[in-house]
Coordinates of C-alpha atoms (C1' of nucleotides) in Angstrom, one line a residue:
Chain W
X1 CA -41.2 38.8 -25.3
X2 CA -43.3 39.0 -22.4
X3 CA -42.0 38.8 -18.8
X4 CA -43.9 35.6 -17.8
X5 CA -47.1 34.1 -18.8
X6 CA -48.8 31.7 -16.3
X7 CA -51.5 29.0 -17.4
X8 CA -53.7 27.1 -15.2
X9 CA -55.0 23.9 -15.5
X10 CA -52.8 23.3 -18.9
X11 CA -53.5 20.3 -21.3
X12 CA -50.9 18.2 -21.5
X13 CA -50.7 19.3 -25.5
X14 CA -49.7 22.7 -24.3
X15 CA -47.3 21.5 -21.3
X16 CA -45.8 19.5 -24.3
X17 CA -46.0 22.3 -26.7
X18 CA -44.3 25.2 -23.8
X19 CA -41.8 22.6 -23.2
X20 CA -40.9 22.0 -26.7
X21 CA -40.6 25.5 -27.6
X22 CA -40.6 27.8 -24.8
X23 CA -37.6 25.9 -22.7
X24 CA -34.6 27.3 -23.9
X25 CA -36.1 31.0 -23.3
X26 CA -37.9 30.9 -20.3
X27 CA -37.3 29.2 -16.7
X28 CA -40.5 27.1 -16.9
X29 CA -42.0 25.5 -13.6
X30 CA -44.9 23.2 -13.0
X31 CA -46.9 22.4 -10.1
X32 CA -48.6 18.6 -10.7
X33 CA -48.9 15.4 -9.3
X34 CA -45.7 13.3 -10.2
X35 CA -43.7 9.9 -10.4
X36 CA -40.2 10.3 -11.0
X37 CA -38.1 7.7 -11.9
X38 CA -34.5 8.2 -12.2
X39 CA -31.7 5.9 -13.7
X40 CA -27.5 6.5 -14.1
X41 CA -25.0 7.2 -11.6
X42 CA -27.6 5.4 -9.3
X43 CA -31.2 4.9 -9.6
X44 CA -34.1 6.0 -7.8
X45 CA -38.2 6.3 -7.2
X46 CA -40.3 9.2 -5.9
X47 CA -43.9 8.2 -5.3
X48 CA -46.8 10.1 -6.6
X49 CA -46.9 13.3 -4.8
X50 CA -47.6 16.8 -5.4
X51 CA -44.1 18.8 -6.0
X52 CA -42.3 21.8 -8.3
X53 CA -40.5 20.8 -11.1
X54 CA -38.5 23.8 -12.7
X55 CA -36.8 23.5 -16.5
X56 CA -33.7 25.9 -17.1
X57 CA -32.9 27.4 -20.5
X58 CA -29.7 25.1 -20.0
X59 CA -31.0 21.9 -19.3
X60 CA -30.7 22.0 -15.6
X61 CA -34.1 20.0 -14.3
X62 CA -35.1 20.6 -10.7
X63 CA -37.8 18.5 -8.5
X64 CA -38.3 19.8 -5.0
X65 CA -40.8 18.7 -2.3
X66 CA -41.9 20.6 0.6
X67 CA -38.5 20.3 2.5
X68 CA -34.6 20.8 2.2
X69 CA -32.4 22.9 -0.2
X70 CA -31.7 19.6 -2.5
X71 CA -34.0 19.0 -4.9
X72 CA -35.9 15.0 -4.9
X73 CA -33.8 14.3 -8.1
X74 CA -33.1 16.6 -10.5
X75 CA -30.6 16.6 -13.8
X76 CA -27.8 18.7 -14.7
X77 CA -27.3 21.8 -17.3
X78 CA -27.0 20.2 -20.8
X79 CA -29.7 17.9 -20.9
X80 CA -32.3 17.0 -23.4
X81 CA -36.2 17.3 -22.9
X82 CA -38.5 15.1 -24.5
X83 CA -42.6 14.8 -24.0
X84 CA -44.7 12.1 -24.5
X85 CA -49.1 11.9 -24.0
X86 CA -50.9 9.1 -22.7
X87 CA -53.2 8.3 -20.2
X88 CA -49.7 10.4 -18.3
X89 CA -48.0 13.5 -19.3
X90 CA -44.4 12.0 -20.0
X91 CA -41.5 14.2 -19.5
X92 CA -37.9 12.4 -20.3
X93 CA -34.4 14.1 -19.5
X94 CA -31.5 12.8 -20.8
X95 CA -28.0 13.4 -20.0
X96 CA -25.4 12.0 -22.3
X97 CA -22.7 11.7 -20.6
X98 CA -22.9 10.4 -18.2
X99 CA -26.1 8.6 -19.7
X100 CA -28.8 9.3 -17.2
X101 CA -32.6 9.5 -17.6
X102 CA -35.2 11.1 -15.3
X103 CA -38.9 10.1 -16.3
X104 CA -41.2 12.5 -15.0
X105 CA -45.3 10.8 -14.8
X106 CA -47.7 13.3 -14.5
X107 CA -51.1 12.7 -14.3
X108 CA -52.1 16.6 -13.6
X109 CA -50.7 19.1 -14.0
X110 CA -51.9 22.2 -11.7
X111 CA -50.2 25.3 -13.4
X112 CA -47.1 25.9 -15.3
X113 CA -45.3 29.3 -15.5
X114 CA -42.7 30.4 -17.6
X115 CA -40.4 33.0 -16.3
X116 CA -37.9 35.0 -18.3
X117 CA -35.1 34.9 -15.4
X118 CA -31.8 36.6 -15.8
X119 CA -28.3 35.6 -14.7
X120 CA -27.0 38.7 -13.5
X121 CA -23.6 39.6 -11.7
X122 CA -22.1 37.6 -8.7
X123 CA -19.7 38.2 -6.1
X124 CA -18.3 36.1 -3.5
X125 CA -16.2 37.2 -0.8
X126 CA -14.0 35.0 2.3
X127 CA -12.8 32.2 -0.4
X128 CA -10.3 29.8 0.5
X129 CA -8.4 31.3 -2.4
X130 CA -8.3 34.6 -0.7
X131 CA -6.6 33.6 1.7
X132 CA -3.9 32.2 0.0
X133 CA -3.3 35.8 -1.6
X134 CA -3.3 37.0 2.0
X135 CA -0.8 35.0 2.5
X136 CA 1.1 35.5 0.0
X137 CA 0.8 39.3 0.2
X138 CA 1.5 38.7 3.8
X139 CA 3.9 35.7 4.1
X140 CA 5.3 36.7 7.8
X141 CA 1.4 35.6 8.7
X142 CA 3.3 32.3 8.1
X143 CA 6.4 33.1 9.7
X144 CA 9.8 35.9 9.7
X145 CA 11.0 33.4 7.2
X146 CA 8.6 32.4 4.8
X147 CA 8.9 32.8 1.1
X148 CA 6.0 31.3 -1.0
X149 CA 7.4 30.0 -4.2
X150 CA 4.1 29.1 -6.1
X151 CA 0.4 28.7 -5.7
X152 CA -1.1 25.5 -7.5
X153 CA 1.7 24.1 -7.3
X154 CA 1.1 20.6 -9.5
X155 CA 2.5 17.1 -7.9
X156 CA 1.4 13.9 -9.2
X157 CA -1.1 13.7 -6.6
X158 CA -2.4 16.7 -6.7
X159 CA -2.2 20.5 -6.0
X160 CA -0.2 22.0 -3.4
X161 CA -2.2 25.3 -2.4
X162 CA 0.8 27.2 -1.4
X163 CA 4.5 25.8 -1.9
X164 CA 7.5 28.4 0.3
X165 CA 10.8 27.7 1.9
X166 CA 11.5 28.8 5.0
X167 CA 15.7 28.6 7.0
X168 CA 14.8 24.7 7.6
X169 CA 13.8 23.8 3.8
X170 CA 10.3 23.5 1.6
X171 CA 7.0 24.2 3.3
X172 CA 3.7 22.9 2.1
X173 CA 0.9 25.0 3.0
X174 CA -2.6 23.6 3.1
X175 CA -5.6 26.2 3.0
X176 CA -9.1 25.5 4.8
X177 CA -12.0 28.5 4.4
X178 CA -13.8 26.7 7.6
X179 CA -12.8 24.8 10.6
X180 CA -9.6 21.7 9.2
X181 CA -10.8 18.0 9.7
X182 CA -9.4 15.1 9.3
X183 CA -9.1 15.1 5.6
X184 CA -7.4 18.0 5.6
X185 CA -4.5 16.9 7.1
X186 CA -4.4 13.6 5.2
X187 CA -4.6 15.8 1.9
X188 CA -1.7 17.8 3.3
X189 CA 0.3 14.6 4.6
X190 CA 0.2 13.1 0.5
X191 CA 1.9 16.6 -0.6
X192 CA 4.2 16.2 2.2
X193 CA 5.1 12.6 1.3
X194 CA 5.5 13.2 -2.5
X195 CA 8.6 15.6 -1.6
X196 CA 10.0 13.4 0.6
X197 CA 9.6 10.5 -2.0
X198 CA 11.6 12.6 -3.6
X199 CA 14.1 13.3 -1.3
X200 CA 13.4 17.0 -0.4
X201 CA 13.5 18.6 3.0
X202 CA 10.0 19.4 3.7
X203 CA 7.4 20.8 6.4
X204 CA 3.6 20.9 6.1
X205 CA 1.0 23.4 7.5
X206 CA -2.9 23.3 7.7
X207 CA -3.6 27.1 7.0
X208 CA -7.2 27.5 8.3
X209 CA -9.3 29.4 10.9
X210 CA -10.2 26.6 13.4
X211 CA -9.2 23.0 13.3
X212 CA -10.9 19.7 14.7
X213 CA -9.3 17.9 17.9
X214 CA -8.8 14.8 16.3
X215 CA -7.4 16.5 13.1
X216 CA -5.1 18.1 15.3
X217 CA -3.9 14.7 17.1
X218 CA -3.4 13.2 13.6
X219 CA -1.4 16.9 12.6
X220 CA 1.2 16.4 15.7
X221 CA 1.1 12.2 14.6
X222 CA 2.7 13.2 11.0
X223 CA 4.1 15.8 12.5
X224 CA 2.9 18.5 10.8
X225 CA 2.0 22.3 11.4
X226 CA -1.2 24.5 12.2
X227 CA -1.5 27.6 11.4
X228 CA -4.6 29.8 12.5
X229 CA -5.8 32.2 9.8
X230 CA -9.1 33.0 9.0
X231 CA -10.7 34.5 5.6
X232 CA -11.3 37.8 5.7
X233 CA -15.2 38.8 4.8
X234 CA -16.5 42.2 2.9
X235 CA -16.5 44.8 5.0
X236 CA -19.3 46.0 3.6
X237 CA -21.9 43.9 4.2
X238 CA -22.2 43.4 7.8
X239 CA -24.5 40.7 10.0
X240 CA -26.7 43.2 12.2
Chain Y
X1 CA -56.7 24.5 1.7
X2 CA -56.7 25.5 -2.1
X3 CA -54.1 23.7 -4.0
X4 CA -52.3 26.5 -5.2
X5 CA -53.2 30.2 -5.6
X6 CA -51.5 32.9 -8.2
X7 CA -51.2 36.8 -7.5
X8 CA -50.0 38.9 -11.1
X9 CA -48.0 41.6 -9.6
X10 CA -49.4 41.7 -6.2
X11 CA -48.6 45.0 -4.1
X12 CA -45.9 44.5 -1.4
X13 CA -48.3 44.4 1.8
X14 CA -49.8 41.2 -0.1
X15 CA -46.4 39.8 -0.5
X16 CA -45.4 40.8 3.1
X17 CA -48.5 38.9 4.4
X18 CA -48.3 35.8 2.5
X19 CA -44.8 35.7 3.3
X20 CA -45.5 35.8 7.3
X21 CA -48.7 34.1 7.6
X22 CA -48.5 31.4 4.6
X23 CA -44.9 30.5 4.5
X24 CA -45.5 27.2 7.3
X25 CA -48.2 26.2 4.8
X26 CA -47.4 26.7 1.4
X27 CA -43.9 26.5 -1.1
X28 CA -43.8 29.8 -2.2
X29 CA -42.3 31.5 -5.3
X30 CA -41.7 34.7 -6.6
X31 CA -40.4 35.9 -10.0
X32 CA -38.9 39.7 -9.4
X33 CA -36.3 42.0 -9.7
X34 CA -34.1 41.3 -6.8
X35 CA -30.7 42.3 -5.6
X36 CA -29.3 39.9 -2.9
X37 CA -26.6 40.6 -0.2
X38 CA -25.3 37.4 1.8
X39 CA -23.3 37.3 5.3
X40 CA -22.3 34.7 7.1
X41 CA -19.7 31.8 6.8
X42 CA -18.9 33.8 3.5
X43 CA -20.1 36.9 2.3
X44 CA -21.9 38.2 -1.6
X45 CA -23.7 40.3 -3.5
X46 CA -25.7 39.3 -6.7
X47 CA -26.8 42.6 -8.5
X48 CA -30.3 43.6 -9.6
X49 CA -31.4 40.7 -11.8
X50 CA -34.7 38.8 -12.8
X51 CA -34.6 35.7 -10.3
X52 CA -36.7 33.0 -9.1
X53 CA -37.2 33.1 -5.6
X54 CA -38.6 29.5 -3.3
X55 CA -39.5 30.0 0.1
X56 CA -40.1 26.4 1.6
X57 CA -42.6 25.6 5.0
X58 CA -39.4 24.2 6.8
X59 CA -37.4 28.0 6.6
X60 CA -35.3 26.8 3.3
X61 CA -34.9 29.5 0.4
X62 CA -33.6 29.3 -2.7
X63 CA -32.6 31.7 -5.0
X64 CA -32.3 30.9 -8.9
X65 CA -30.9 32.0 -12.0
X66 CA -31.8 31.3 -15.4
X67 CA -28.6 28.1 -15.4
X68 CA -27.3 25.4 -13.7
X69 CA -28.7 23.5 -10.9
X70 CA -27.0 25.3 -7.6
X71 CA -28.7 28.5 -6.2
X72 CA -27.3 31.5 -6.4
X73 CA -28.1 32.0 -2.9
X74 CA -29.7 30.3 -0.2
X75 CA -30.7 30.0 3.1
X76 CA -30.9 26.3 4.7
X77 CA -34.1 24.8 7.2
X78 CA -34.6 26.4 10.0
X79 CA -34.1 29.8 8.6
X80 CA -36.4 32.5 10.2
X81 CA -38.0 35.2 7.9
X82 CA -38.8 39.0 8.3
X83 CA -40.4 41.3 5.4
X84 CA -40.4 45.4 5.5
X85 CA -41.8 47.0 3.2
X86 CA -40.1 50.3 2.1
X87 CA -39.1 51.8 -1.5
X88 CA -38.6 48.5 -2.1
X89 CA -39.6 45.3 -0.6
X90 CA -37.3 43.6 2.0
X91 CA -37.0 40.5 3.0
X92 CA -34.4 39.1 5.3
X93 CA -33.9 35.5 6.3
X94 CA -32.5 34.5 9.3
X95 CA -30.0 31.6 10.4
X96 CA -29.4 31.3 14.0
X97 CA -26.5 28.4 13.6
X98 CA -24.1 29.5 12.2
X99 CA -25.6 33.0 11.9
X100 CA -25.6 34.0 8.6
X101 CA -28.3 36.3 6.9
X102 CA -29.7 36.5 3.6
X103 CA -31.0 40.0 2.3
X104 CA -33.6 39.9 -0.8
X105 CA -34.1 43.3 -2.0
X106 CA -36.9 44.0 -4.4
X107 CA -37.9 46.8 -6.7
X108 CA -40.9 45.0 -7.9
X109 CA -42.4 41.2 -7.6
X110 CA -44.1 40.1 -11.2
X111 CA -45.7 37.6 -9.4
X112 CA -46.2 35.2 -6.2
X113 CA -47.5 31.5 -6.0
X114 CA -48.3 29.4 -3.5
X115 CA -48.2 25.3 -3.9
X116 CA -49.4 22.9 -1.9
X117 CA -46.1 20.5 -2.4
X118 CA -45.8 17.4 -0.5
X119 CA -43.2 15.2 0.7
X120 CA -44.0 11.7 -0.7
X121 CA -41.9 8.9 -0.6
X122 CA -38.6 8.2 -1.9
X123 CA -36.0 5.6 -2.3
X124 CA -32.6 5.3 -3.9
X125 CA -30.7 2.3 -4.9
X126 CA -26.5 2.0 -5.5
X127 CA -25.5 4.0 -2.3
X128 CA -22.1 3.0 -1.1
X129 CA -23.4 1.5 1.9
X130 CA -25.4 -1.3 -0.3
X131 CA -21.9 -2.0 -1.4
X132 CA -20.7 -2.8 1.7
X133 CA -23.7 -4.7 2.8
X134 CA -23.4 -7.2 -0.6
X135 CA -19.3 -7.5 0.5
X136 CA -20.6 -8.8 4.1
X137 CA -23.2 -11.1 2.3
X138 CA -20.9 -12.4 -0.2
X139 CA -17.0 -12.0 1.4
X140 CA -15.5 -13.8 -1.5
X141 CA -16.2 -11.3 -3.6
X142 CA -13.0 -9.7 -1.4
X143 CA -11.2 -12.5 -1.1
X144 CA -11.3 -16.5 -0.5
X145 CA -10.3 -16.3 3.0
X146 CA -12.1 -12.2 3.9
X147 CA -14.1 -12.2 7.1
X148 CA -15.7 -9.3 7.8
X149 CA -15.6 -8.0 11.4
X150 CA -17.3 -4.8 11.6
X151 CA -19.0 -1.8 9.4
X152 CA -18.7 1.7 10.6
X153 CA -15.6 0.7 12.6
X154 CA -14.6 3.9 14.8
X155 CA -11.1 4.9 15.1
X156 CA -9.8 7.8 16.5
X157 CA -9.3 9.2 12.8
X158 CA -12.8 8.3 11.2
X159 CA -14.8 5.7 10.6
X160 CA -13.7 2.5 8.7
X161 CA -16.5 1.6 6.4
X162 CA -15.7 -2.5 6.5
X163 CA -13.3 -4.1 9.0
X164 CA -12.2 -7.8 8.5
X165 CA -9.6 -9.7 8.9
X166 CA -7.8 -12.5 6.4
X167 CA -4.9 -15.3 6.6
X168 CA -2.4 -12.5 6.9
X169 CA -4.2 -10.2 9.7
X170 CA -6.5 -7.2 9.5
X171 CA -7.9 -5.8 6.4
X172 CA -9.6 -2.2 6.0
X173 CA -11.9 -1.7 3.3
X174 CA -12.8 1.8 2.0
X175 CA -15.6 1.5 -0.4
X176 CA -16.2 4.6 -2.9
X177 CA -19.9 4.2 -5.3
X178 CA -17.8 6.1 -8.1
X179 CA -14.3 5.7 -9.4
X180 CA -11.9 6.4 -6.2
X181 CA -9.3 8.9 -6.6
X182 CA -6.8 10.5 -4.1
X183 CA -8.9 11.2 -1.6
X184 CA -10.3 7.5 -1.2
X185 CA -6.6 6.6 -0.9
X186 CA -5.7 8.9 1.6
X187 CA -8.4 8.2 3.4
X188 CA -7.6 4.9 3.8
X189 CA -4.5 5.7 4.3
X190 CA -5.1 7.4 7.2
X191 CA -6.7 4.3 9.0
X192 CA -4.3 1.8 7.8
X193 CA -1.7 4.2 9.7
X194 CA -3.9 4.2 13.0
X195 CA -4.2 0.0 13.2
X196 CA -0.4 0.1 12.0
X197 CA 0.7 2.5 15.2
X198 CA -1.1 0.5 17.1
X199 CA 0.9 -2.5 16.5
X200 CA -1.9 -4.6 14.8
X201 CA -0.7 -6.7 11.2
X202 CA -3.2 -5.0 8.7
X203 CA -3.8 -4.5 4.6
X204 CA -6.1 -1.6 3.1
X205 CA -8.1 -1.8 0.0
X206 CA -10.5 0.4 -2.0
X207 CA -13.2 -1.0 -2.8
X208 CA -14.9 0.4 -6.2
X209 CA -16.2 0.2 -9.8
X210 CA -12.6 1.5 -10.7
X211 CA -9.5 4.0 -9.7
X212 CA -7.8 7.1 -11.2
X213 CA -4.4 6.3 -12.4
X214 CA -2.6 8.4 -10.3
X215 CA -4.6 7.2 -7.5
X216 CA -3.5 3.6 -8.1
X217 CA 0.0 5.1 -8.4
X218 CA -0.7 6.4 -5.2
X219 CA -2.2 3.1 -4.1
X220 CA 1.5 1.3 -4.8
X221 CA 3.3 3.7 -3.2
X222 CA 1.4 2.8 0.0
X223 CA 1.6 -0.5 -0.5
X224 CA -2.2 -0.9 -0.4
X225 CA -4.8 -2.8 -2.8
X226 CA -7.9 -2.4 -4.9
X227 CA -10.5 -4.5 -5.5
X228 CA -13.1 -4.1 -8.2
X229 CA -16.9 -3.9 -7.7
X230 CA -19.5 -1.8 -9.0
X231 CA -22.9 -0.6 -7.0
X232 CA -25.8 -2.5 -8.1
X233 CA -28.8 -0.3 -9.6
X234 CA -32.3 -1.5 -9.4
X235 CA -33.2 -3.9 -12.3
X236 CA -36.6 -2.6 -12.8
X237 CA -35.7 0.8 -13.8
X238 CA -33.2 1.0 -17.0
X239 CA -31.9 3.1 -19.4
X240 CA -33.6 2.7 -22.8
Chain H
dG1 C1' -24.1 20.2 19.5
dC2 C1' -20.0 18.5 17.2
dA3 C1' -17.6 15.8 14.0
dT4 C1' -17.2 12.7 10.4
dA5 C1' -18.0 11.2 5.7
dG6 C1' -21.3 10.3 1.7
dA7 C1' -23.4 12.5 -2.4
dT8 C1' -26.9 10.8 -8.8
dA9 C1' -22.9 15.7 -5.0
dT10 C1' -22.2 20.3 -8.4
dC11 C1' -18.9 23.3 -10.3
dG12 C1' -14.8 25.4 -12.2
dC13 C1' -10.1 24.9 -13.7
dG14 C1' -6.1 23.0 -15.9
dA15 C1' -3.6 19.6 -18.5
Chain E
dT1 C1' -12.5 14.9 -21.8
dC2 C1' -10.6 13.7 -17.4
dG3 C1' -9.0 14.4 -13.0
dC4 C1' -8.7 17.0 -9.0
dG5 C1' -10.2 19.9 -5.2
dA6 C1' -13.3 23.7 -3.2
dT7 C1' -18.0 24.4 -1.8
dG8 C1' -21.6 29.7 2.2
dT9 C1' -21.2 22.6 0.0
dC10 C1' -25.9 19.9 2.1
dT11 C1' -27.4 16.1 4.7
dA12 C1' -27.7 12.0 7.6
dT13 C1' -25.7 9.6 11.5
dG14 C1' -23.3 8.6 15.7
dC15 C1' -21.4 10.2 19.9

DNA sequence: GCATAGATATCGCGA
DNA sequence: TCGCGATGTCTATGC
């Protein structure tokens, strides 16, 4: 199978044709004039505009314009592709479920490639969940008396990130990768006020490198905790 | 301007002077080998793999895989890019704010387009904000005696998406597009509690197409309310 | 520039 | 499948 094969100009017979057939092998992109109409979770209407419209072997649909990481509209992994010919090339993606469609009108379509892209390996470092094993590696970072019990911890309204005791009783820990706002420390205060529902002795913390003034007003309001820790990044790969 | 222009494997210097004197004017793509290392808020590495690579006039980049819709890295607007060329061809973008780099390493490049994408126009329809504006047309569809005060209300804690008041004093409103869960009711949650410490006589409600269960639960146990409506989409575009 | 919250969020995980 | 929460979330908006 060929690495890529590129065709200007295409008839819409062959666009329908590559699509058909080609789609679940290749990464397949066009460069046309489209309309897209979109209709589910919301519903939408891009104009008639020149953009890059990429298939994946998955079902994934992309539709960017000249500007932004977010695609115009786009459709997620698991979707079907159907093609119509008219006076328009018709492209239709459907999602099941949810039931979306995205109807793609193309009038022209300037090239289309198809591109036999990989997946390859992937590694992210500095997750919020990293830090948790820190902590839990390193429970003093907490404090002298801190003994995590168990991560994930399940309540009825929701996960706790990090569940210890400490001398004075139960502490809920609350993990942030970035800078705590205001939601974290409502998050935190729901754990906190399940166990007290429930008659335990609890404290809560916001575990997080940085956190926002007004988050922290709200903290001392429930009285709750802040503790600063920030995730650690590879060592290895270093901003010049 | 040529609508779009296609190099088969085109020698690194091209690639390097597209990249630097084109990139304003043109989306560009290219299909290679690449490895990619990211620092920044995070760091990663994605070994050597066939990817797609989009460099967009306003400094975005994306970089795909053959699946789903996310990148698997990127670089936001704004980004700033440099190319060297070497045993293999570097390319590093730039982010002043936070500072965070982007290093695309590449053996070979199959091959490089340039599109002429526009903008065009675009409009959406069942945002949650068109919910709030139907609730301050039609306030019965709250409650008999609702009167709507103010949208966007600013607390110390956030912003309450529809203040009003009723018989029995204030009432917040916190509307979610898509069924509310936890989150929706600790959010409003978190403003209820700021009109309560101040000494005001105030209800909460969510205000949404539906509710998780253990949100309602949740909902009970703070004593607060839901009412059910559901974002209107535009007629004209449906779902066969 | 900072903070706050929405999003067709997407995505992965666990029950 | 559903629900929940992280995300290098991104993006728009208001201060």
């Amino acid at each position: 199978m060929e690495k890529y094969k590129f065709f200007d100009l295409p008839e819409f017979s062959t666009v329908k044709d590559i699509l058909e057939n080609e789609r679940t092998n290749y990464v397949i992109t066009l460069f046309g004039l489209c309309k897209i109409l979109y209709a589910g979770r919301a519903s939408s209407i891009a104009t008639y505009s020149s953009r890059l419209i990429t298939f994946k072997p998955d079902g994934s649909v992309l539709v960017h314009s000249n500007r932004k990481l977010k695609p115009v509209n786009w459709q997620p992994s698991s979707s079907e592709v159907k093609v119509e010919i008219g006076d328009e090339l018709k492209i239709y993606v459907e999602r099941k479920r949810p039931k979306e469609v995205l109807e793609i009108l193309m009038p022209i379509v300037y090239y289309l490639s198809l591109s036999k892209v990989d997946e390859g390996e992937f590694h992210l470092f500095g997750s919020e969940s990293e830090m948790v094993e820190e902590v839990v590696k390193n429970p003093e970072l907490i404090s002298r008396d801190f003994i995590p019990l168990e991560r994930e911890y399940q309540t009825p309204f929701g996960k706790i990130d990090l569940l210890g005791v400490t001398s004075t009783g139960y502490l809920v820990l609350e993990f942030k990768r970035a800078q705590a706002g205001l939601e974290a420390v409502s998050q935190l205060k729901r754990y906190v006020d399940y166990l007290s529902w429930k008659g335990e002795k609890v404290r809560g913390g916001i575990v997080a490198p940085s956190i926002s003034k007004s988050a922290l007003k709200l903290l001392k309001k429930y009285e709750l905790e802040y503790f600063q820790l920030s995730p650690k990044l590879l060592s290895t790969i270093r901003l010049k």
